[in-house]
Phi, psi and omega in degrees: 000145185228130171273123182238102183076231178257017184239154182271109178261144177280155192101199001285157169245130175317105178315324182280352180248338192274161181219085177289139171282149169301092165222158196278129193204168157252132173233154181228127193258136182241134176261122184258126171233112185074237165268004193256146165253128186240162178268119178268309203212144174229138169214179162224165179192167175252008188214056191312322178305298190288328175294323175289323181288337195230027173305125184278359172253011180297319177299321173300315182302305182313306175314331182259004182219108193266343165265241197253139172274130162235162175232146170236148170227148169256097184311130180229062190308136187300334167282353167251332195222126173284161169299324169309321183280325177290328179298313192295329171285327167308310180306306184304316177279334183286329183284338182275312195250000175046059181299143177300328182281346178277349188282343185258000000 
């Protein structure tokens, strides 16, 4: 687990090795350097597995991380969170951390 803002995220897992199911969540792409993680991108989706494998910002993630990319997820099941509620969490975290790949 990793705490980002006031939320407990599962992971982080190495992005190239993780195989996530298509479930709803807020996700954070992290760059690991030594023992420190920096946030590269924050997003939300109803289908995280598919979203990560085809993401249009993947090149930006790689440009902003010369080491290994990781992903952490805050599960937000559709029966408990609306897409609007996921977007509110996403916006709250983007406003707080200002990730480089969310600026474009």
